[in-house]
Amino acid sequence: MEPKKRKVEDENRQFLPEWTDLYCFTLPNRAGALPMCLICNQTVALIKSSNIKRHYDTKHKSFAGNFPLGSDQRKSKIASLLSSYSSWTQIISRSMAEQEKCGEASLRISWTLAKHMKPFTDADVVKECFLEAGNALFENKKDVVETIRRIPLSASTSTRNTHVLAEENHFDLKRQLNNANYYALAMDESCDVTDTAQLIIFVRYLDKTRETFVEEILALLSLLGRIRGEDMIKAVMDYFEKDELDLKKLLSVTTDGAPAMVGSKKRTSSPVEKQ
Ligand SMILES: [Zn+2]
């Protein structure tokens, strides 16, 4: 009987410890990692003895000559390759952690500036303050000052950060509204400096976790063209659809009583209330 063709799935995909001594390979300690050559840091495509052996035999012929299998030299050479690989991975993971921390610091600073309605360019001043304070406060200031220097705080980063935070904040509000049983809106319309009509919508709801009523800005909608009650109601309806908010939960709409809002025919409040 013809032997069954071996499939890739049938291969033993376990990394064997003896491959380190035989072929100078290691398996990096992370999910989905492929075997890596300790001599040249290249990886092979499969966790398979033949792939690893081929790499060792073709690329590192002289290594086998200089450090014969079973010799003490080979043992200590491989031990030193392993230890430099492990310190290298430690450096990488430390610098990744530091990058993450600096990113978080940058986000927190942008958030504070936005909360106090300060311009993004103030981030540079914050950084300067930080550096001055760090220099004055800490004994071992070199590390502290170096870390502060690495916090990304240019005006463009701050702008990007603020967008990220605003989106996150809005996403959180939407989650809260989906969670709430009912909500109420208050709306007002006004023109900005470029004479474009803006409709601001406040939302009020019961935050179940905090057991308190919360009022937040839900949206600021630009109304281009005519500003009639029906234009406003269309903008609000479109907004609710876009943000997938449930109109059935809308209990009431408050306006300032201007004609466009409370007109007898095409007024803003009535169509929403009827939902
Ligand atoms: Zn290699």
GROMACS .gro file of C-alpha atoms in nm, residues 5-141:
model
  137
    5LYS     CA    1   0.109   1.167   0.185
    6ARG     CA    2   0.210   1.363   0.493
    7LYS     CA    3   0.025   1.688   0.534
    8VAL     CA    4   0.167   2.002   0.693
    9GLU     CA    5  -0.095   1.970   0.970
   10ASP     CA    6   0.041   1.628   1.061
   11GLU     CA    7   0.388   1.765   1.133
   12ASN     CA    8   0.499   1.790   1.488
   13ARG     CA    9   0.474   2.165   1.554
   14GLN     CA   10   0.640   2.154   1.894
   15PHE     CA   11   0.971   2.337   1.933
   16LEU     CA   12   1.216   2.081   2.074
   17PRO     CA   13   1.466   2.210   2.334
   18GLU     CA   14   1.752   2.015   2.176
   19TRP     CA   15   1.727   2.234   1.863
   20THR     CA   16   1.898   2.511   2.059
   21ASP     CA   17   2.210   2.301   2.104
   22LEU     CA   18   2.190   2.128   1.766
   23TYR     CA   19   2.105   2.425   1.543
   24CYS     CA   20   2.138   2.739   1.763
   25PHE     CA   21   1.766   2.815   1.744
   26THR     CA   22   1.527   2.947   2.008
   27LEU     CA   23   1.153   3.000   2.022
   28PRO     CA   24   1.065   3.359   2.124
   29ASN     CA   25   0.826   3.369   2.418
   30ARG     CA   26   0.514   3.516   2.257
   31ALA     CA   27   0.204   3.377   2.088
   32GLY     CA   28   0.250   3.274   1.726
   33ALA     CA   29   0.629   3.322   1.738
   34LEU     CA   30   0.847   3.136   1.490
   35PRO     CA   31   1.181   2.973   1.567
   36MET     CA   32   1.464   3.226   1.552
   37CYS     CA   33   1.829   3.167   1.474
   38LEU     CA   34   2.049   3.292   1.759
   39ILE     CA   35   2.341   3.357   1.523
   40CYS     CA   36   2.175   3.577   1.259
   41ASN     CA   37   1.830   3.650   1.422
   42GLN     CA   38   1.644   3.525   1.115
   43THR     CA   39   1.328   3.320   1.158
   44VAL     CA   40   1.213   3.015   0.965
   45ALA     CA   41   0.864   2.980   0.820
   46LEU     CA   42   0.761   2.669   1.013
   47ILE     CA   43   0.831   2.507   1.348
   48LYS     CA   44   0.986   2.212   1.177
   49SER     CA   45   1.312   2.032   1.232
   50SER     CA   46   1.396   2.017   0.858
   51ASN     CA   47   1.351   2.394   0.808
   52ILE     CA   48   1.569   2.473   1.106
   53LYS     CA   49   1.838   2.221   1.009
   54ARG     CA   50   1.848   2.352   0.652
   55HIS     CA   51   1.901   2.707   0.776
   56TYR     CA   52   2.182   2.599   1.009
   57ASP     CA   53   2.352   2.374   0.752
   58THR     CA   54   2.346   2.626   0.469
   59LYS     CA   55   2.403   2.958   0.651
   60HIS     CA   56   2.627   2.869   0.941
   61LYS     CA   57   2.873   2.609   0.815
   62SER     CA   58   3.169   2.779   0.980
   63PHE     CA   59   2.991   2.787   1.317
   64ALA     CA   60   2.978   2.408   1.322
   65GLY     CA   61   3.354   2.404   1.247
   66ASN     CA   62   3.448   2.661   1.511
   67PHE     CA   63   3.217   2.523   1.779
   68PRO     CA   64   3.192   2.145   1.732
   69LEU     CA   65   2.884   1.971   1.860
   70GLY     CA   66   2.926   1.849   2.218
   71SER     CA   67   3.224   2.077   2.291
   72ASP     CA   68   3.248   2.310   2.591
   73GLN     CA   69   3.316   2.605   2.359
   74ARG     CA   70   2.987   2.539   2.186
   75LYS     CA   71   2.801   2.522   2.517
   76SER     CA   72   2.937   2.853   2.642
   77LYS     CA   73   2.895   3.021   2.300
   78ILE     CA   74   2.528   2.922   2.285
   79ALA     CA   75   2.477   3.028   2.648
   80SER     CA   76   2.621   3.371   2.566
   81LEU     CA   77   2.406   3.401   2.249
   82LEU     CA   78   2.099   3.313   2.457
   83SER     CA   79   2.181   3.565   2.726
   84SER     CA   80   2.241   3.851   2.479
   85TYR     CA   81   1.914   3.760   2.306
   86SER     CA   82   1.726   3.776   2.637
   87SER     CA   83   1.877   4.113   2.737
   88TRP     CA   84   1.791   4.246   2.390
   89THR     CA   85   1.426   4.140   2.430
   90GLN     CA   86   1.420   4.303   2.774
   91ILE     CA   87   1.548   4.633   2.629
   92ILE     CA   88   1.282   4.617   2.356
   93SER     CA   89   0.997   4.551   2.600
   94ARG     CA   90   1.121   4.825   2.837
   95SER     CA   91   1.134   5.081   2.558
   96MET     CA   92   0.788   4.973   2.438
   97ALA     CA   93   0.653   5.019   2.792
   98GLU     CA   94   0.818   5.361   2.810
   99GLN     CA   95   0.671   5.461   2.474
  100GLU     CA   96   0.328   5.360   2.599
  101LYS     CA   97   0.373   5.562   2.918
  102CYS     CA   98   0.485   5.870   2.721
  103GLY     CA   99   0.182   5.827   2.494
  104GLU     CA  100  -0.047   5.813   2.795
  105ALA     CA  101   0.118   6.122   2.949
  106SER     CA  102   0.068   6.306   2.620
  107LEU     CA  103  -0.301   6.210   2.612
  108ARG     CA  104  -0.352   6.320   2.974
  109ILE     CA  105  -0.193   6.659   2.908
  110SER     CA  106  -0.405   6.713   2.594
  111TRP     CA  107  -0.714   6.617   2.790
  112THR     CA  108  -0.635   6.867   3.068
  113LEU     CA  109  -0.565   7.145   2.816
  114ALA     CA  110  -0.889   7.072   2.628
  115LYS     CA  111  -1.088   7.065   2.954
  116HIS     CA  112  -0.961   7.414   3.038
  117MET     CA  113  -1.012   7.528   2.678
  118LYS     CA  114  -0.643   7.612   2.634
  119PRO     CA  115  -0.488   7.612   2.287
  120PHE     CA  116  -0.300   7.298   2.178
  121THR     CA  117   0.016   7.502   2.140
  122ASP     CA  118   0.022   7.540   2.519
  123ALA     CA  119   0.143   7.180   2.533
  124ASP     CA  120   0.495   7.309   2.458
  125VAL     CA  121   0.473   7.539   2.759
  126VAL     CA  122   0.351   7.250   2.976
  127LYS     CA  123   0.651   7.047   2.869
  128GLU     CA  124   0.886   7.334   2.948
  129CYS     CA  125   0.729   7.370   3.294
  130PHE     CA  126   0.769   6.998   3.347
  131LEU     CA  127   1.137   7.009   3.254
  132GLU     CA  128   1.205   7.308   3.479
  133ALA     CA  129   1.022   7.146   3.770
  134GLY     CA  130   1.193   6.810   3.708
  135ASN     CA  131   1.532   6.979   3.716
  136ALA     CA  132   1.451   7.150   4.044
  137LEU     CA  133   1.280   6.860   4.221
  138PHE     CA  134   1.469   6.540   4.154
  139GLU     CA  135   1.811   6.420   4.261
  140ASN     CA  136   1.849   6.168   3.983
  141LYS     CA  137   1.715   6.414   3.729
   0.00000   0.00000   0.00000
